[in-house]
């Protein structure tokens, strides 16, 4: 199977391919719908083939041609990130009056779980297959003290495709000591195909009335702000190039949008991404309180994509459903604290359709 070719599926159970540096490769889907490839190293969505308005499938997930780059420049591409997605300032927080220090990287802050986060781990996997859903269950144990986090944490992530052209991520975790949990998938999408130049002609809508302002290190400060009259007002679909041209956007998004309502576990729409050129439309539904929108403003061609195209600025967009950045240090934000006897549960669904 070449890096950009779609596996031939007969509608049977997921297929496991031999292990490599990326771990096992699992392929699954339905013949006339979506097809995915997931790698167990990092519980990583490596590819997703989605039909366009004419029924022609294309891979819409960015990933490096050289798998070794998932340890460097392409570290988070498609990966499950944790224990804590996004940033914790200086890698410091307190729980029940006890201070903790995490491993740090980017500007001295903890990003996506630390220097050796869940994206680097080899997860265990098993197949799931019913008449309506097919995919994999991925399992990981994070030991007490992992990257500085307290407690043994047992994590399960399901990645399933439904016959209704849905890709579902469900997360579950339990701990034996009070800890923090915020998990997400960090895929970058380009609905014109992963080798297309950029996502600037895509249209984006986000169901949020407020966003989180950040400083130069992308650490939140102050209160959440209204999107009204700003580049962050995406309550109606807006061409991404037009949105990013507004001064407040700073040439690119890497911001948390505050989804409403939150906290009751109901699956609600967070965003819609649409590529007029292909007709592909991706609706994001989640139980999470926040959506981190990142338009890949730092991409500089270092990563060569699966189809041989260097990924330049805005080659893709990440729509990361999660808790808010640095929320362990912001008491007014939804709490990411998980205690023994409780279970962390979260679900995000990507629902695909086409326009005329």
JSON list of C-alpha atoms in Angstrom, two decimals, residues 39-207:
[
{"chain": "A", "resi": 39, "resn": "UNK", "atom": "CA", "xyz": [-1.17, 3.53, 14.01]},
{"chain": "A", "resi": 40, "resn": "UNK", "atom": "CA", "xyz": [-0.69, 2.24, 17.54]},
{"chain": "A", "resi": 41, "resn": "UNK", "atom": "CA", "xyz": [2.40, 4.41, 18.13]},
{"chain": "A", "resi": 42, "resn": "UNK", "atom": "CA", "xyz": [0.70, 7.47, 19.57]},
{"chain": "A", "resi": 43, "resn": "UNK", "atom": "CA", "xyz": [-2.82, 6.08, 18.94]},
{"chain": "A", "resi": 44, "resn": "UNK", "atom": "CA", "xyz": [-2.46, 8.09, 15.74]},
{"chain": "A", "resi": 45, "resn": "UNK", "atom": "CA", "xyz": [-4.96, 8.78, 12.95]},
{"chain": "A", "resi": 46, "resn": "UNK", "atom": "CA", "xyz": [-2.61, 8.48, 9.99]},
{"chain": "A", "resi": 47, "resn": "UNK", "atom": "CA", "xyz": [-5.12, 8.71, 7.14]},
{"chain": "A", "resi": 48, "resn": "UNK", "atom": "CA", "xyz": [-8.81, 9.20, 6.45]},
{"chain": "A", "resi": 49, "resn": "UNK", "atom": "CA", "xyz": [-10.29, 8.76, 2.99]},
{"chain": "A", "resi": 50, "resn": "UNK", "atom": "CA", "xyz": [-13.49, 10.77, 2.47]},
{"chain": "A", "resi": 51, "resn": "UNK", "atom": "CA", "xyz": [-15.63, 10.93, -0.72]},
{"chain": "A", "resi": 52, "resn": "UNK", "atom": "CA", "xyz": [-16.12, 14.29, -2.44]},
{"chain": "A", "resi": 53, "resn": "UNK", "atom": "CA", "xyz": [-19.33, 15.53, -4.10]},
{"chain": "A", "resi": 54, "resn": "UNK", "atom": "CA", "xyz": [-18.76, 13.10, -6.98]},
{"chain": "A", "resi": 55, "resn": "UNK", "atom": "CA", "xyz": [-18.08, 10.13, -4.71]},
{"chain": "A", "resi": 56, "resn": "UNK", "atom": "CA", "xyz": [-14.31, 10.19, -5.32]},
{"chain": "A", "resi": 57, "resn": "UNK", "atom": "CA", "xyz": [-12.36, 9.51, -2.10]},
{"chain": "A", "resi": 58, "resn": "UNK", "atom": "CA", "xyz": [-9.24, 11.39, -1.04]},
{"chain": "A", "resi": 59, "resn": "UNK", "atom": "CA", "xyz": [-7.09, 11.25, 2.07]},
{"chain": "A", "resi": 60, "resn": "UNK", "atom": "CA", "xyz": [-7.84, 14.42, 4.07]},
{"chain": "A", "resi": 61, "resn": "UNK", "atom": "CA", "xyz": [-5.46, 13.92, 7.05]},
{"chain": "A", "resi": 62, "resn": "UNK", "atom": "CA", "xyz": [-1.93, 15.33, 7.04]},
{"chain": "A", "resi": 63, "resn": "UNK", "atom": "CA", "xyz": [0.91, 12.94, 7.94]},
{"chain": "A", "resi": 64, "resn": "UNK", "atom": "CA", "xyz": [4.64, 12.80, 7.12]},
{"chain": "A", "resi": 65, "resn": "UNK", "atom": "CA", "xyz": [6.06, 10.75, 4.27]},
{"chain": "A", "resi": 66, "resn": "UNK", "atom": "CA", "xyz": [8.87, 9.70, 6.61]},
{"chain": "A", "resi": 67, "resn": "UNK", "atom": "CA", "xyz": [7.42, 8.06, 9.75]},
{"chain": "A", "resi": 68, "resn": "UNK", "atom": "CA", "xyz": [10.53, 9.05, 11.70]},
{"chain": "A", "resi": 69, "resn": "UNK", "atom": "CA", "xyz": [9.29, 12.65, 11.66]},
{"chain": "A", "resi": 70, "resn": "UNK", "atom": "CA", "xyz": [6.49, 11.72, 14.07]},
{"chain": "A", "resi": 71, "resn": "UNK", "atom": "CA", "xyz": [9.24, 11.85, 16.70]},
{"chain": "A", "resi": 72, "resn": "UNK", "atom": "CA", "xyz": [10.34, 15.34, 15.66]},
{"chain": "A", "resi": 73, "resn": "UNK", "atom": "CA", "xyz": [8.70, 17.97, 13.42]},
{"chain": "A", "resi": 74, "resn": "UNK", "atom": "CA", "xyz": [5.48, 15.96, 12.90]},
{"chain": "A", "resi": 75, "resn": "UNK", "atom": "CA", "xyz": [5.24, 14.78, 16.50]},
{"chain": "A", "resi": 76, "resn": "UNK", "atom": "CA", "xyz": [1.57, 15.58, 17.12]},
{"chain": "A", "resi": 77, "resn": "UNK", "atom": "CA", "xyz": [0.20, 14.89, 13.62]},
{"chain": "A", "resi": 78, "resn": "UNK", "atom": "CA", "xyz": [-2.91, 12.74, 14.16]},
{"chain": "A", "resi": 79, "resn": "UNK", "atom": "CA", "xyz": [-1.82, 11.65, 17.64]},
{"chain": "A", "resi": 80, "resn": "UNK", "atom": "CA", "xyz": [-3.78, 11.15, 20.83]},
{"chain": "A", "resi": 81, "resn": "UNK", "atom": "CA", "xyz": [-2.28, 13.74, 23.19]},
{"chain": "A", "resi": 82, "resn": "UNK", "atom": "CA", "xyz": [-2.30, 13.65, 26.99]},
{"chain": "A", "resi": 83, "resn": "UNK", "atom": "CA", "xyz": [-2.40, 13.40, 29.92]},
{"chain": "A", "resi": 84, "resn": "UNK", "atom": "CA", "xyz": [-3.22, 17.03, 29.41]},
{"chain": "A", "resi": 85, "resn": "UNK", "atom": "CA", "xyz": [-3.89, 18.44, 25.95]},
{"chain": "A", "resi": 86, "resn": "UNK", "atom": "CA", "xyz": [-2.70, 22.03, 25.38]},
{"chain": "A", "resi": 87, "resn": "UNK", "atom": "CA", "xyz": [-0.50, 24.07, 27.73]},
{"chain": "A", "resi": 88, "resn": "UNK", "atom": "CA", "xyz": [0.07, 24.26, 31.48]},
{"chain": "A", "resi": 89, "resn": "UNK", "atom": "CA", "xyz": [2.06, 27.38, 32.41]},
{"chain": "A", "resi": 90, "resn": "UNK", "atom": "CA", "xyz": [5.59, 26.55, 33.62]},
{"chain": "A", "resi": 91, "resn": "UNK", "atom": "CA", "xyz": [4.36, 22.98, 33.98]},
{"chain": "A", "resi": 92, "resn": "UNK", "atom": "CA", "xyz": [3.12, 23.80, 37.48]},
{"chain": "A", "resi": 93, "resn": "UNK", "atom": "CA", "xyz": [-0.18, 23.19, 39.24]},
{"chain": "A", "resi": 94, "resn": "UNK", "atom": "CA", "xyz": [-1.54, 22.23, 42.66]},
{"chain": "A", "resi": 95, "resn": "UNK", "atom": "CA", "xyz": [-4.07, 19.58, 43.63]},
{"chain": "A", "resi": 96, "resn": "UNK", "atom": "CA", "xyz": [-5.65, 19.56, 47.07]},
{"chain": "A", "resi": 97, "resn": "UNK", "atom": "CA", "xyz": [-2.91, 21.93, 48.23]},
{"chain": "A", "resi": 98, "resn": "UNK", "atom": "CA", "xyz": [-0.01, 19.81, 46.96]},
{"chain": "A", "resi": 99, "resn": "UNK", "atom": "CA", "xyz": [2.25, 21.34, 44.26]},
{"chain": "A", "resi": 100, "resn": "UNK", "atom": "CA", "xyz": [3.36, 19.39, 41.19]},
{"chain": "A", "resi": 101, "resn": "UNK", "atom": "CA", "xyz": [6.03, 20.06, 38.58]},
{"chain": "A", "resi": 102, "resn": "UNK", "atom": "CA", "xyz": [5.69, 18.55, 35.11]},
{"chain": "A", "resi": 103, "resn": "UNK", "atom": "CA", "xyz": [8.28, 18.10, 32.41]},
{"chain": "A", "resi": 104, "resn": "UNK", "atom": "CA", "xyz": [8.40, 21.15, 30.16]},
{"chain": "A", "resi": 105, "resn": "UNK", "atom": "CA", "xyz": [9.32, 22.00, 26.62]},
{"chain": "A", "resi": 106, "resn": "UNK", "atom": "CA", "xyz": [8.02, 24.91, 24.52]},
{"chain": "A", "resi": 107, "resn": "UNK", "atom": "CA", "xyz": [9.22, 28.16, 26.23]},
{"chain": "A", "resi": 108, "resn": "UNK", "atom": "CA", "xyz": [9.39, 26.42, 29.59]},
{"chain": "A", "resi": 109, "resn": "UNK", "atom": "CA", "xyz": [5.74, 25.34, 29.58]},
{"chain": "A", "resi": 110, "resn": "UNK", "atom": "CA", "xyz": [4.20, 21.87, 29.50]},
{"chain": "A", "resi": 111, "resn": "UNK", "atom": "CA", "xyz": [2.57, 21.13, 26.13]},
{"chain": "A", "resi": 112, "resn": "UNK", "atom": "CA", "xyz": [0.34, 18.11, 25.36]},
{"chain": "A", "resi": 113, "resn": "UNK", "atom": "CA", "xyz": [1.44, 16.09, 28.37]},
{"chain": "A", "resi": 114, "resn": "UNK", "atom": "CA", "xyz": [5.16, 16.88, 28.50]},
{"chain": "A", "resi": 115, "resn": "UNK", "atom": "CA", "xyz": [8.38, 15.80, 26.86]},
{"chain": "A", "resi": 116, "resn": "UNK", "atom": "CA", "xyz": [7.26, 12.16, 26.61]},
{"chain": "A", "resi": 117, "resn": "UNK", "atom": "CA", "xyz": [3.50, 12.40, 26.24]},
{"chain": "A", "resi": 118, "resn": "UNK", "atom": "CA", "xyz": [0.94, 9.86, 25.10]},
{"chain": "A", "resi": 119, "resn": "UNK", "atom": "CA", "xyz": [1.78, 10.63, 21.45]},
{"chain": "A", "resi": 120, "resn": "UNK", "atom": "CA", "xyz": [5.13, 8.82, 21.87]},
{"chain": "A", "resi": 121, "resn": "UNK", "atom": "CA", "xyz": [3.74, 5.65, 23.47]},
{"chain": "A", "resi": 122, "resn": "UNK", "atom": "CA", "xyz": [3.00, 2.29, 21.94]},
{"chain": "A", "resi": 123, "resn": "UNK", "atom": "CA", "xyz": [-0.68, 1.59, 22.69]},
{"chain": "A", "resi": 124, "resn": "UNK", "atom": "CA", "xyz": [-2.31, -1.84, 22.77]},
{"chain": "A", "resi": 125, "resn": "UNK", "atom": "CA", "xyz": [-5.12, -2.32, 20.26]},
{"chain": "A", "resi": 126, "resn": "UNK", "atom": "CA", "xyz": [-8.04, -4.62, 19.56]},
{"chain": "A", "resi": 127, "resn": "UNK", "atom": "CA", "xyz": [-10.63, -4.60, 16.80]},
{"chain": "A", "resi": 128, "resn": "UNK", "atom": "CA", "xyz": [-14.31, -3.67, 17.04]},
{"chain": "A", "resi": 129, "resn": "UNK", "atom": "CA", "xyz": [-16.78, -4.61, 14.32]},
{"chain": "A", "resi": 130, "resn": "UNK", "atom": "CA", "xyz": [-20.58, -4.54, 14.16]},
{"chain": "A", "resi": 131, "resn": "UNK", "atom": "CA", "xyz": [-22.95, -4.07, 11.22]},
{"chain": "A", "resi": 132, "resn": "UNK", "atom": "CA", "xyz": [-22.99, -0.30, 11.91]},
{"chain": "A", "resi": 133, "resn": "UNK", "atom": "CA", "xyz": [-19.55, 0.48, 13.38]},
{"chain": "A", "resi": 134, "resn": "UNK", "atom": "CA", "xyz": [-15.98, -0.67, 12.76]},
{"chain": "A", "resi": 135, "resn": "UNK", "atom": "CA", "xyz": [-12.64, 0.35, 14.21]},
{"chain": "A", "resi": 136, "resn": "UNK", "atom": "CA", "xyz": [-10.20, -0.12, 17.06]},
{"chain": "A", "resi": 137, "resn": "UNK", "atom": "CA", "xyz": [-10.01, 0.17, 20.83]},
{"chain": "A", "resi": 138, "resn": "UNK", "atom": "CA", "xyz": [-6.64, 1.46, 22.07]},
{"chain": "A", "resi": 139, "resn": "UNK", "atom": "CA", "xyz": [-5.37, 0.99, 25.63]},
{"chain": "A", "resi": 140, "resn": "UNK", "atom": "CA", "xyz": [-2.57, 2.63, 27.62]},
{"chain": "A", "resi": 141, "resn": "UNK", "atom": "CA", "xyz": [-1.45, 2.67, 31.27]},
{"chain": "A", "resi": 142, "resn": "UNK", "atom": "CA", "xyz": [0.32, 5.84, 32.37]},
{"chain": "A", "resi": 143, "resn": "UNK", "atom": "CA", "xyz": [2.19, 5.13, 35.63]},
{"chain": "A", "resi": 144, "resn": "UNK", "atom": "CA", "xyz": [2.18, 7.27, 38.75]},
{"chain": "A", "resi": 145, "resn": "UNK", "atom": "CA", "xyz": [4.65, 10.15, 38.29]},
{"chain": "A", "resi": 146, "resn": "UNK", "atom": "CA", "xyz": [4.55, 9.95, 34.48]},
{"chain": "A", "resi": 147, "resn": "UNK", "atom": "CA", "xyz": [5.85, 13.36, 33.28]},
{"chain": "A", "resi": 148, "resn": "UNK", "atom": "CA", "xyz": [5.19, 14.57, 36.83]},
{"chain": "A", "resi": 149, "resn": "UNK", "atom": "CA", "xyz": [1.46, 13.74, 36.91]},
{"chain": "A", "resi": 150, "resn": "UNK", "atom": "CA", "xyz": [0.17, 11.90, 39.99]},
{"chain": "A", "resi": 151, "resn": "UNK", "atom": "CA", "xyz": [-1.63, 8.56, 39.92]},
{"chain": "A", "resi": 152, "resn": "UNK", "atom": "CA", "xyz": [-1.71, 5.43, 37.78]},
{"chain": "A", "resi": 153, "resn": "UNK", "atom": "CA", "xyz": [-4.01, 6.34, 34.89]},
{"chain": "A", "resi": 154, "resn": "UNK", "atom": "CA", "xyz": [-5.68, 3.69, 32.70]},
{"chain": "A", "resi": 155, "resn": "UNK", "atom": "CA", "xyz": [-6.83, 5.13, 29.38]},
{"chain": "A", "resi": 156, "resn": "UNK", "atom": "CA", "xyz": [-9.01, 3.71, 26.60]},
{"chain": "A", "resi": 157, "resn": "UNK", "atom": "CA", "xyz": [-9.59, 5.44, 23.28]},
{"chain": "A", "resi": 158, "resn": "UNK", "atom": "CA", "xyz": [-12.00, 4.10, 20.69]},
{"chain": "A", "resi": 159, "resn": "UNK", "atom": "CA", "xyz": [-11.68, 5.19, 17.07]},
{"chain": "A", "resi": 160, "resn": "UNK", "atom": "CA", "xyz": [-14.71, 3.98, 15.12]},
{"chain": "A", "resi": 161, "resn": "UNK", "atom": "CA", "xyz": [-16.24, 4.61, 11.70]},
{"chain": "A", "resi": 162, "resn": "UNK", "atom": "CA", "xyz": [-20.02, 4.47, 11.32]},
{"chain": "A", "resi": 163, "resn": "UNK", "atom": "CA", "xyz": [-22.02, 3.71, 8.22]},
{"chain": "A", "resi": 164, "resn": "UNK", "atom": "CA", "xyz": [-23.42, 7.23, 8.41]},
{"chain": "A", "resi": 165, "resn": "UNK", "atom": "CA", "xyz": [-20.01, 8.64, 7.39]},
{"chain": "A", "resi": 166, "resn": "UNK", "atom": "CA", "xyz": [-19.01, 9.43, 10.97]},
{"chain": "A", "resi": 167, "resn": "UNK", "atom": "CA", "xyz": [-15.64, 9.08, 12.66]},
{"chain": "A", "resi": 168, "resn": "UNK", "atom": "CA", "xyz": [-16.05, 8.80, 16.43]},
{"chain": "A", "resi": 169, "resn": "UNK", "atom": "CA", "xyz": [-13.40, 9.25, 19.13]},
{"chain": "A", "resi": 170, "resn": "UNK", "atom": "CA", "xyz": [-14.42, 8.17, 22.63]},
{"chain": "A", "resi": 171, "resn": "UNK", "atom": "CA", "xyz": [-12.11, 8.58, 25.63]},
{"chain": "A", "resi": 172, "resn": "UNK", "atom": "CA", "xyz": [-12.29, 6.93, 29.05]},
{"chain": "A", "resi": 173, "resn": "UNK", "atom": "CA", "xyz": [-9.85, 7.07, 31.97]},
{"chain": "A", "resi": 174, "resn": "UNK", "atom": "CA", "xyz": [-9.67, 6.04, 35.63]},
{"chain": "A", "resi": 175, "resn": "UNK", "atom": "CA", "xyz": [-7.06, 6.80, 38.28]},
{"chain": "A", "resi": 176, "resn": "UNK", "atom": "CA", "xyz": [-6.02, 5.60, 41.73]},
{"chain": "A", "resi": 177, "resn": "UNK", "atom": "CA", "xyz": [-4.84, 9.07, 42.86]},
{"chain": "A", "resi": 178, "resn": "UNK", "atom": "CA", "xyz": [-6.39, 12.48, 42.15]},
{"chain": "A", "resi": 179, "resn": "UNK", "atom": "CA", "xyz": [-4.93, 13.76, 38.87]},
{"chain": "A", "resi": 180, "resn": "UNK", "atom": "CA", "xyz": [-5.61, 15.83, 35.73]},
{"chain": "A", "resi": 181, "resn": "UNK", "atom": "CA", "xyz": [-7.02, 14.52, 32.45]},
{"chain": "A", "resi": 182, "resn": "UNK", "atom": "CA", "xyz": [-7.74, 16.24, 29.12]},
{"chain": "A", "resi": 183, "resn": "UNK", "atom": "CA", "xyz": [-7.43, 14.08, 26.01]},
{"chain": "A", "resi": 184, "resn": "UNK", "atom": "CA", "xyz": [-7.86, 14.89, 22.34]},
{"chain": "A", "resi": 185, "resn": "UNK", "atom": "CA", "xyz": [-6.86, 13.83, 18.85]},
{"chain": "A", "resi": 186, "resn": "UNK", "atom": "CA", "xyz": [-4.47, 16.21, 17.11]},
{"chain": "A", "resi": 187, "resn": "UNK", "atom": "CA", "xyz": [-5.23, 15.51, 13.44]},
{"chain": "A", "resi": 188, "resn": "UNK", "atom": "CA", "xyz": [-4.70, 18.20, 10.81]},
{"chain": "A", "resi": 189, "resn": "UNK", "atom": "CA", "xyz": [-7.32, 18.25, 8.05]},
{"chain": "A", "resi": 190, "resn": "UNK", "atom": "CA", "xyz": [-7.39, 19.53, 4.50]},
{"chain": "A", "resi": 191, "resn": "UNK", "atom": "CA", "xyz": [-10.73, 18.70, 2.87]},
{"chain": "A", "resi": 192, "resn": "UNK", "atom": "CA", "xyz": [-9.27, 19.30, -0.59]},
{"chain": "A", "resi": 193, "resn": "UNK", "atom": "CA", "xyz": [-6.85, 16.43, 0.06]},
{"chain": "A", "resi": 194, "resn": "UNK", "atom": "CA", "xyz": [-3.74, 16.24, 2.22]},
{"chain": "A", "resi": 195, "resn": "UNK", "atom": "CA", "xyz": [-1.49, 17.27, -0.67]},
{"chain": "A", "resi": 196, "resn": "UNK", "atom": "CA", "xyz": [-3.42, 20.45, -1.49]},
{"chain": "A", "resi": 197, "resn": "UNK", "atom": "CA", "xyz": [-1.58, 23.73, -0.97]},
{"chain": "A", "resi": 198, "resn": "UNK", "atom": "CA", "xyz": [-3.53, 25.12, 2.00]},
{"chain": "A", "resi": 199, "resn": "UNK", "atom": "CA", "xyz": [-6.91, 25.48, 3.71]},
{"chain": "A", "resi": 200, "resn": "UNK", "atom": "CA", "xyz": [-7.31, 29.23, 3.08]},
{"chain": "A", "resi": 201, "resn": "UNK", "atom": "CA", "xyz": [-10.31, 28.72, 0.79]},
{"chain": "A", "resi": 202, "resn": "UNK", "atom": "CA", "xyz": [-12.06, 26.51, 3.33]},
{"chain": "A", "resi": 203, "resn": "UNK", "atom": "CA", "xyz": [-15.00, 27.97, 5.22]},
{"chain": "A", "resi": 204, "resn": "UNK", "atom": "CA", "xyz": [-15.07, 27.62, 9.00]},
{"chain": "A", "resi": 205, "resn": "UNK", "atom": "CA", "xyz": [-17.89, 28.12, 11.50]},
{"chain": "A", "resi": 206, "resn": "UNK", "atom": "CA", "xyz": [-17.43, 27.74, 15.28]},
{"chain": "A", "resi": 207, "resn": "UNK", "atom": "CA", "xyz": [-20.37, 27.67, 17.70]}
]
